Amino acid sequence: MLRRLLILGATVGGAVAVYRRVVEPWWRTWGVRPDEAGAPLAGDEIIGGPDVTIETRGIDIEAPAEAVWPWLVQMGFGRAGWYSYDQLDMEGRSADRIVPEHQSLAVGDTVPTHPAGGFEVRAIEPRRHLVLYLDDEMVRRQAEEAAAINAESPANLRMAGAFMENAQPPEFSASWAFVLEPRDGGTRLIERFRIRFGSEGTKPWTRLTLPVMGFGVFVMMRKQMLGIRDRAERLRMPAPEPRPTEAATA
């Protein structure tokens, strides 16, 4: 019996070591080169400090930034969607076209993840970058506002809303940057997610569960980046001129 337990322990320990050294670094830096993973990007200053978890991912798009930008501006629940797994984060399907009425976005606006709220726009420069922000206070406030309408929401959004409210550590702040860089007639889309946790993030159980949650976020974001690429390459249409409400800086 003891021998079996030792073998099981060694197997589990080896699997965890492989995950930590190989699998986790892969999904945290999917699609990016080492120099890109460490390069400064717009929005980095929003969440700083040595205890920040950073995930940087990239994808090449064979379309100019002018053709990619409209897909970023119109993202969100109740807007054009997230171009990911719609069964989990949408009511209906993400748009396959540019939606003119959702081409206006400014600092302070909300990019919704559910009917009662979502990320706040912290920085925006047309055709260059879009930086979103969320923290625990915003999640709690939005959860209170959502209570009155949650019962009427579709089942998938009720589940997502409950996850956002209950699965998040008590203290956190996060930035989510979408950066467009011209590359050889096309565009490099780089997404960077920076998150910092409070004291709850250092507890053993939290440290074990956070990588699992992080991998789930990666699966959604990978699908999203592929969705943006496919849409932009399929249409390759010029972007409409930014509306006056768009702001270049926070």
Short mmCIF file of N, CA and C in Angstrom, two decimals, residues 61-202:
data_model
loop_
_atom_site.label_atom_id
_atom_site.label_comp_id
_atom_site.label_asym_id
_atom_site.label_seq_id
_atom_site.Cartn_x
_atom_site.Cartn_y
_atom_site.Cartn_z
N ILE A 61 -2.20 38.87 -38.33
CA ILE A 61 -3.43 39.06 -39.11
C ILE A 61 -3.06 39.65 -40.46
N GLU A 62 -3.47 39.00 -41.52
CA GLU A 62 -3.16 39.49 -42.87
C GLU A 62 -4.20 40.51 -43.30
N ALA A 63 -4.19 41.61 -42.60
CA ALA A 63 -5.07 42.74 -42.88
C ALA A 63 -4.49 43.94 -42.16
N PRO A 64 -4.67 45.14 -42.68
CA PRO A 64 -4.13 46.34 -42.03
C PRO A 64 -4.85 46.64 -40.72
N ALA A 65 -4.20 47.43 -39.87
CA ALA A 65 -4.80 47.79 -38.59
C ALA A 65 -6.16 48.45 -38.76
N GLU A 66 -6.32 49.20 -39.86
CA GLU A 66 -7.59 49.87 -40.12
C GLU A 66 -8.73 48.88 -40.29
N ALA A 67 -8.40 47.66 -40.71
CA ALA A 67 -9.42 46.64 -40.90
C ALA A 67 -9.64 45.81 -39.64
N VAL A 68 -8.68 45.86 -38.70
CA VAL A 68 -8.80 45.09 -37.47
C VAL A 68 -9.48 45.91 -36.37
N TRP A 69 -9.18 47.19 -36.31
CA TRP A 69 -9.65 48.05 -35.23
C TRP A 69 -11.17 48.03 -35.03
N PRO A 70 -11.99 48.09 -36.07
CA PRO A 70 -13.45 48.09 -35.84
C PRO A 70 -13.95 46.88 -35.07
N TRP A 71 -13.28 45.73 -35.24
CA TRP A 71 -13.71 44.53 -34.52
C TRP A 71 -13.43 44.66 -33.03
N LEU A 72 -12.38 45.40 -32.66
CA LEU A 72 -12.08 45.61 -31.25
C LEU A 72 -13.05 46.60 -30.62
N VAL A 73 -13.32 47.68 -31.31
CA VAL A 73 -14.16 48.75 -30.77
C VAL A 73 -15.56 48.26 -30.45
N GLN A 74 -16.09 47.34 -31.25
CA GLN A 74 -17.48 46.93 -31.09
C GLN A 74 -17.67 45.72 -30.18
N MET A 75 -16.59 45.27 -29.52
CA MET A 75 -16.71 44.10 -28.66
C MET A 75 -17.65 44.33 -27.49
N GLY A 76 -18.17 43.24 -26.95
CA GLY A 76 -18.93 43.30 -25.71
C GLY A 76 -20.30 42.68 -25.81
N PHE A 77 -20.82 42.26 -24.66
CA PHE A 77 -22.17 41.74 -24.58
C PHE A 77 -23.16 42.86 -24.93
N GLY A 78 -24.15 42.53 -25.74
CA GLY A 78 -25.11 43.54 -26.16
C GLY A 78 -24.58 44.43 -27.26
N ARG A 79 -23.34 44.20 -27.64
CA ARG A 79 -22.74 44.91 -28.76
C ARG A 79 -22.48 43.88 -29.86
N ALA A 80 -21.24 43.68 -30.27
CA ALA A 80 -20.97 42.71 -31.35
C ALA A 80 -20.49 41.37 -30.82
N GLY A 81 -20.38 41.23 -29.48
CA GLY A 81 -19.94 39.97 -28.90
C GLY A 81 -18.45 39.93 -28.64
N TRP A 82 -17.96 38.74 -28.28
CA TRP A 82 -16.56 38.57 -27.93
C TRP A 82 -15.82 37.68 -28.90
N TYR A 83 -16.49 37.18 -29.93
CA TYR A 83 -15.87 36.34 -30.97
C TYR A 83 -15.25 35.08 -30.39
N SER A 84 -15.77 34.60 -29.28
CA SER A 84 -15.22 33.42 -28.63
C SER A 84 -16.29 32.33 -28.61
N TYR A 85 -16.43 31.65 -27.49
CA TYR A 85 -17.45 30.60 -27.37
C TYR A 85 -18.75 31.26 -26.92
N ASP A 86 -19.59 31.59 -27.88
CA ASP A 86 -20.79 32.38 -27.61
C ASP A 86 -21.73 31.71 -26.62
N GLN A 87 -21.70 30.38 -26.53
CA GLN A 87 -22.59 29.69 -25.61
C GLN A 87 -22.28 30.06 -24.16
N LEU A 88 -21.07 30.54 -23.90
CA LEU A 88 -20.66 30.86 -22.54
C LEU A 88 -20.79 32.34 -22.20
N ASP A 89 -20.62 33.22 -23.19
CA ASP A 89 -20.57 34.64 -22.84
C ASP A 89 -21.47 35.53 -23.68
N MET A 90 -22.40 34.94 -24.43
CA MET A 90 -23.25 35.75 -25.29
C MET A 90 -24.70 35.26 -25.26
N GLU A 91 -25.60 36.16 -25.59
CA GLU A 91 -26.98 35.81 -25.88
C GLU A 91 -27.12 35.93 -27.40
N GLY A 92 -27.03 34.80 -28.09
CA GLY A 92 -26.98 34.84 -29.54
C GLY A 92 -25.56 34.64 -30.02
N ARG A 93 -25.26 35.11 -31.22
CA ARG A 93 -23.96 34.90 -31.83
C ARG A 93 -23.19 36.21 -31.98
N SER A 94 -21.86 36.11 -31.92
CA SER A 94 -21.03 37.28 -32.16
C SER A 94 -21.19 37.72 -33.62
N ALA A 95 -21.07 39.01 -33.85
CA ALA A 95 -21.28 39.57 -35.19
C ALA A 95 -20.20 39.14 -36.16
N ASP A 96 -20.59 38.95 -37.40
CA ASP A 96 -19.66 38.69 -38.49
C ASP A 96 -19.56 39.88 -39.43
N ARG A 97 -19.94 41.03 -38.95
CA ARG A 97 -19.90 42.25 -39.76
C ARG A 97 -19.53 43.42 -38.86
N ILE A 98 -19.11 44.51 -39.48
CA ILE A 98 -18.87 45.74 -38.75
C ILE A 98 -20.22 46.38 -38.44
N VAL A 99 -20.44 46.70 -37.15
CA VAL A 99 -21.70 47.27 -36.70
C VAL A 99 -21.50 48.77 -36.47
N PRO A 100 -21.98 49.63 -37.38
CA PRO A 100 -21.71 51.08 -37.28
C PRO A 100 -22.12 51.70 -35.95
N GLU A 101 -23.23 51.27 -35.38
CA GLU A 101 -23.70 51.89 -34.14
C GLU A 101 -22.83 51.55 -32.93
N HIS A 102 -21.90 50.60 -33.07
CA HIS A 102 -21.01 50.25 -31.98
C HIS A 102 -19.55 50.63 -32.28
N GLN A 103 -19.36 51.62 -33.12
CA GLN A 103 -18.01 52.06 -33.46
C GLN A 103 -17.55 53.27 -32.66
N SER A 104 -18.30 53.61 -31.63
CA SER A 104 -17.94 54.73 -30.76
C SER A 104 -17.56 54.20 -29.39
N LEU A 105 -16.38 54.57 -28.91
CA LEU A 105 -15.90 54.12 -27.61
C LEU A 105 -14.94 55.15 -27.06
N ALA A 106 -15.05 55.44 -25.77
CA ALA A 106 -14.21 56.46 -25.14
C ALA A 106 -13.79 56.03 -23.75
N VAL A 107 -12.76 56.68 -23.22
CA VAL A 107 -12.32 56.43 -21.86
C VAL A 107 -13.48 56.63 -20.89
N GLY A 108 -13.67 55.68 -19.99
CA GLY A 108 -14.77 55.74 -19.03
C GLY A 108 -15.98 54.92 -19.45
N ASP A 109 -16.06 54.56 -20.72
CA ASP A 109 -17.17 53.72 -21.19
C ASP A 109 -17.01 52.30 -20.65
N THR A 110 -18.12 51.57 -20.65
CA THR A 110 -18.11 50.18 -20.23
C THR A 110 -18.18 49.27 -21.44
N VAL A 111 -17.30 48.28 -21.47
CA VAL A 111 -17.38 47.21 -22.47
C VAL A 111 -18.02 46.03 -21.74
N PRO A 112 -19.30 45.77 -21.98
CA PRO A 112 -20.05 44.83 -21.12
C PRO A 112 -19.63 43.38 -21.28
N THR A 113 -19.65 42.66 -20.16
CA THR A 113 -19.50 41.22 -20.16
C THR A 113 -20.82 40.54 -19.80
N HIS A 114 -21.79 41.33 -19.32
CA HIS A 114 -23.11 40.83 -18.95
C HIS A 114 -24.04 42.04 -18.94
N PRO A 115 -25.36 41.84 -18.76
CA PRO A 115 -26.30 42.97 -18.87
C PRO A 115 -26.06 44.12 -17.91
N ALA A 116 -25.41 43.86 -16.77
CA ALA A 116 -25.27 44.91 -15.76
C ALA A 116 -23.88 45.52 -15.68
N GLY A 117 -22.97 45.17 -16.57
CA GLY A 117 -21.65 45.80 -16.50
C GLY A 117 -20.57 44.99 -17.17
N GLY A 118 -19.32 45.35 -16.83
CA GLY A 118 -18.17 44.70 -17.45
C GLY A 118 -16.91 45.50 -17.21
N PHE A 119 -16.01 45.50 -18.18
CA PHE A 119 -14.75 46.22 -18.09
C PHE A 119 -14.94 47.71 -18.38
N GLU A 120 -14.10 48.53 -17.77
CA GLU A 120 -14.10 49.97 -18.05
C GLU A 120 -12.94 50.30 -18.99
N VAL A 121 -13.20 51.16 -19.96
CA VAL A 121 -12.14 51.60 -20.87
C VAL A 121 -11.23 52.57 -20.12
N ARG A 122 -9.95 52.26 -20.04
CA ARG A 122 -8.98 53.11 -19.35
C ARG A 122 -8.10 53.89 -20.33
N ALA A 123 -7.86 53.35 -21.51
CA ALA A 123 -7.05 54.05 -22.51
C ALA A 123 -7.46 53.56 -23.89
N ILE A 124 -7.48 54.49 -24.84
CA ILE A 124 -7.84 54.12 -26.20
C ILE A 124 -7.16 55.06 -27.19
N GLU A 125 -6.51 54.49 -28.16
CA GLU A 125 -5.94 55.24 -29.27
C GLU A 125 -6.34 54.52 -30.55
N PRO A 126 -7.21 55.13 -31.34
CA PRO A 126 -7.73 54.45 -32.53
C PRO A 126 -6.65 53.82 -33.38
N ARG A 127 -6.90 52.57 -33.75
CA ARG A 127 -6.02 51.78 -34.61
C ARG A 127 -4.69 51.42 -33.95
N ARG A 128 -4.54 51.73 -32.66
CA ARG A 128 -3.28 51.42 -31.97
C ARG A 128 -3.51 50.54 -30.74
N HIS A 129 -4.34 50.98 -29.80
CA HIS A 129 -4.54 50.16 -28.61
C HIS A 129 -5.87 50.48 -27.92
N LEU A 130 -6.35 49.47 -27.21
CA LEU A 130 -7.54 49.57 -26.37
C LEU A 130 -7.20 48.87 -25.07
N VAL A 131 -7.33 49.58 -23.93
CA VAL A 131 -6.98 49.01 -22.63
C VAL A 131 -8.21 49.04 -21.73
N LEU A 132 -8.58 47.88 -21.19
CA LEU A 132 -9.74 47.74 -20.32
C LEU A 132 -9.28 47.46 -18.89
N TYR A 133 -10.19 47.70 -17.94
CA TYR A 133 -9.84 47.56 -16.52
C TYR A 133 -11.02 46.99 -15.73
N LEU A 134 -10.69 46.18 -14.71
CA LEU A 134 -11.71 45.62 -13.81
C LEU A 134 -11.08 45.35 -12.46
N ASP A 135 -11.83 45.55 -11.38
CA ASP A 135 -11.34 45.19 -10.05
C ASP A 135 -12.49 44.65 -9.21
N ASP A 136 -12.17 44.22 -7.99
CA ASP A 136 -13.16 43.56 -7.14
C ASP A 136 -14.29 44.50 -6.74
N GLU A 137 -13.99 45.78 -6.53
CA GLU A 137 -15.04 46.73 -6.18
C GLU A 137 -16.05 46.88 -7.32
N MET A 138 -15.55 46.93 -8.54
CA MET A 138 -16.43 47.03 -9.69
C MET A 138 -17.30 45.79 -9.82
N VAL A 139 -16.71 44.60 -9.59
CA VAL A 139 -17.47 43.36 -9.69
C VAL A 139 -18.59 43.33 -8.66
N ARG A 140 -18.28 43.72 -7.43
CA ARG A 140 -19.31 43.73 -6.39
C ARG A 140 -20.41 44.73 -6.69
N ARG A 141 -20.03 45.90 -7.15
CA ARG A 141 -21.04 46.92 -7.48
C ARG A 141 -21.93 46.45 -8.61
N GLN A 142 -21.33 45.88 -9.62
CA GLN A 142 -22.11 45.40 -10.76
C GLN A 142 -23.00 44.22 -10.37
N ALA A 143 -22.51 43.37 -9.43
CA ALA A 143 -23.31 42.24 -8.97
C ALA A 143 -24.57 42.73 -8.26
N GLU A 144 -24.43 43.79 -7.48
CA GLU A 144 -25.60 44.35 -6.81
C GLU A 144 -26.60 44.90 -7.81
N GLU A 145 -26.09 45.58 -8.83
CA GLU A 145 -26.98 46.13 -9.85
C GLU A 145 -27.63 45.03 -10.69
N ALA A 146 -26.90 43.90 -10.81
CA ALA A 146 -27.43 42.80 -11.64
C ALA A 146 -28.47 41.99 -10.92
N ALA A 147 -28.54 42.08 -9.58
CA ALA A 147 -29.45 41.23 -8.82
C ALA A 147 -30.90 41.37 -9.28
N ALA A 148 -31.29 42.58 -9.62
CA ALA A 148 -32.68 42.82 -9.99
C ALA A 148 -33.04 42.22 -11.34
N ILE A 149 -32.05 42.08 -12.23
CA ILE A 149 -32.35 41.60 -13.58
C ILE A 149 -31.80 40.21 -13.83
N ASN A 150 -31.04 39.66 -12.88
CA ASN A 150 -30.38 38.39 -13.12
C ASN A 150 -31.37 37.26 -13.37
N ALA A 151 -32.50 37.29 -12.68
CA ALA A 151 -33.46 36.20 -12.82
C ALA A 151 -34.03 36.11 -14.23
N GLU A 152 -34.00 37.22 -14.96
CA GLU A 152 -34.55 37.24 -16.31
C GLU A 152 -33.48 37.01 -17.37
N SER A 153 -32.22 36.86 -16.96
CA SER A 153 -31.13 36.67 -17.91
C SER A 153 -31.10 35.23 -18.41
N PRO A 154 -30.55 35.00 -19.62
CA PRO A 154 -30.38 33.63 -20.10
C PRO A 154 -29.52 32.82 -19.15
N ALA A 155 -29.70 31.49 -19.16
CA ALA A 155 -29.01 30.62 -18.21
C ALA A 155 -27.50 30.75 -18.32
N ASN A 156 -26.95 30.88 -19.54
CA ASN A 156 -25.50 30.95 -19.69
C ASN A 156 -24.94 32.21 -19.04
N LEU A 157 -25.69 33.31 -19.11
CA LEU A 157 -25.21 34.56 -18.53
C LEU A 157 -25.39 34.57 -17.02
N ARG A 158 -26.43 33.90 -16.52
CA ARG A 158 -26.57 33.77 -15.08
C ARG A 158 -25.39 33.00 -14.51
N MET A 159 -24.98 31.94 -15.22
CA MET A 159 -23.84 31.14 -14.78
C MET A 159 -22.57 31.97 -14.81
N ALA A 160 -22.36 32.71 -15.91
CA ALA A 160 -21.16 33.54 -16.03
C ALA A 160 -21.14 34.63 -14.96
N GLY A 161 -22.31 35.23 -14.70
CA GLY A 161 -22.38 36.26 -13.68
C GLY A 161 -22.08 35.72 -12.30
N ALA A 162 -22.61 34.53 -11.99
CA ALA A 162 -22.34 33.91 -10.70
C ALA A 162 -20.86 33.59 -10.55
N PHE A 163 -20.24 33.15 -11.64
CA PHE A 163 -18.81 32.85 -11.61
C PHE A 163 -18.01 34.11 -11.31
N MET A 164 -18.34 35.20 -12.01
CA MET A 164 -17.62 36.45 -11.80
C MET A 164 -17.75 36.93 -10.37
N GLU A 165 -18.94 36.74 -9.78
CA GLU A 165 -19.18 37.24 -8.43
C GLU A 165 -18.53 36.38 -7.37
N ASN A 166 -18.58 35.05 -7.55
CA ASN A 166 -18.17 34.15 -6.48
C ASN A 166 -16.78 33.56 -6.64
N ALA A 167 -16.29 33.44 -7.89
CA ALA A 167 -15.01 32.77 -8.10
C ALA A 167 -13.83 33.72 -7.99
N GLN A 168 -14.05 35.01 -8.04
CA GLN A 168 -12.95 35.96 -7.97
C GLN A 168 -12.43 36.07 -6.55
N PRO A 169 -11.12 36.16 -6.35
CA PRO A 169 -10.58 36.45 -5.02
C PRO A 169 -11.13 37.78 -4.53
N PRO A 170 -11.24 37.95 -3.20
CA PRO A 170 -11.83 39.18 -2.66
C PRO A 170 -11.16 40.45 -3.14
N GLU A 171 -9.85 40.43 -3.32
CA GLU A 171 -9.15 41.63 -3.75
C GLU A 171 -8.37 41.34 -5.03
N PHE A 172 -8.66 42.09 -6.08
CA PHE A 172 -7.90 41.95 -7.32
C PHE A 172 -8.09 43.20 -8.16
N SER A 173 -7.16 43.41 -9.06
CA SER A 173 -7.29 44.46 -10.07
C SER A 173 -6.63 43.92 -11.32
N ALA A 174 -7.23 44.21 -12.48
CA ALA A 174 -6.75 43.62 -13.72
C ALA A 174 -6.87 44.60 -14.87
N SER A 175 -5.90 44.55 -15.78
CA SER A 175 -5.97 45.32 -17.02
C SER A 175 -5.89 44.34 -18.18
N TRP A 176 -6.55 44.70 -19.27
CA TRP A 176 -6.61 43.83 -20.45
C TRP A 176 -6.36 44.72 -21.67
N ALA A 177 -5.19 44.58 -22.26
CA ALA A 177 -4.79 45.45 -23.36
C ALA A 177 -4.84 44.72 -24.70
N PHE A 178 -5.38 45.42 -25.70
CA PHE A 178 -5.37 44.95 -27.09
C PHE A 178 -4.52 45.94 -27.88
N VAL A 179 -3.40 45.47 -28.42
CA VAL A 179 -2.45 46.35 -29.09
C VAL A 179 -2.29 45.90 -30.54
N LEU A 180 -2.36 46.87 -31.46
CA LEU A 180 -2.18 46.59 -32.88
C LEU A 180 -0.85 47.18 -33.35
N GLU A 181 -0.02 46.34 -33.97
CA GLU A 181 1.28 46.78 -34.49
C GLU A 181 1.37 46.40 -35.97
N PRO A 182 1.63 47.38 -36.86
CA PRO A 182 1.78 47.07 -38.30
C PRO A 182 2.96 46.15 -38.53
N ARG A 183 2.77 45.11 -39.34
CA ARG A 183 3.84 44.16 -39.64
C ARG A 183 3.75 43.71 -41.10
N ASP A 184 4.67 44.12 -41.95
CA ASP A 184 4.80 43.60 -43.31
C ASP A 184 3.47 43.57 -44.07
N GLY A 185 2.77 44.67 -44.10
CA GLY A 185 1.51 44.75 -44.81
C GLY A 185 0.33 44.21 -44.05
N GLY A 186 0.59 43.60 -42.89
CA GLY A 186 -0.49 43.08 -42.06
C GLY A 186 -0.45 43.71 -40.68
N THR A 187 -0.98 43.01 -39.71
CA THR A 187 -1.06 43.54 -38.35
C THR A 187 -0.73 42.46 -37.34
N ARG A 188 -0.03 42.85 -36.31
CA ARG A 188 0.23 41.98 -35.17
C ARG A 188 -0.73 42.39 -34.06
N LEU A 189 -1.63 41.47 -33.66
CA LEU A 189 -2.51 41.72 -32.53
C LEU A 189 -1.91 41.07 -31.29
N ILE A 190 -1.63 41.90 -30.29
CA ILE A 190 -1.07 41.41 -29.04
C ILE A 190 -2.05 41.73 -27.92
N GLU A 191 -2.39 40.72 -27.15
CA GLU A 191 -3.24 40.91 -25.98
C GLU A 191 -2.40 40.68 -24.73
N ARG A 192 -2.54 41.56 -23.76
CA ARG A 192 -1.84 41.37 -22.49
C ARG A 192 -2.83 41.51 -21.35
N PHE A 193 -2.82 40.50 -20.50
CA PHE A 193 -3.67 40.50 -19.31
C PHE A 193 -2.77 40.58 -18.10
N ARG A 194 -2.95 41.62 -17.29
CA ARG A 194 -2.17 41.82 -16.07
C ARG A 194 -3.13 41.80 -14.89
N ILE A 195 -2.81 40.99 -13.88
CA ILE A 195 -3.69 40.91 -12.72
C ILE A 195 -2.87 40.84 -11.44
N ARG A 196 -3.35 41.55 -10.43
CA ARG A 196 -2.70 41.54 -9.12
C ARG A 196 -3.76 41.19 -8.09
N PHE A 197 -3.41 40.25 -7.19
CA PHE A 197 -4.32 39.81 -6.15
C PHE A 197 -3.91 40.39 -4.81
N GLY A 198 -4.89 40.46 -3.91
CA GLY A 198 -4.61 40.86 -2.54
C GLY A 198 -4.05 39.69 -1.76
N SER A 199 -4.19 39.73 -0.45
CA SER A 199 -3.62 38.68 0.41
C SER A 199 -4.23 37.32 0.12
N GLU A 200 -5.47 37.28 -0.39
CA GLU A 200 -6.11 36.01 -0.69
C GLU A 200 -5.35 35.23 -1.75
N GLY A 201 -4.67 35.96 -2.63
CA GLY A 201 -3.95 35.31 -3.71
C GLY A 201 -2.75 34.50 -3.26
N THR A 202 -2.29 34.70 -2.00
CA THR A 202 -1.14 33.96 -1.51
C THR A 202 -1.53 32.70 -0.75
#
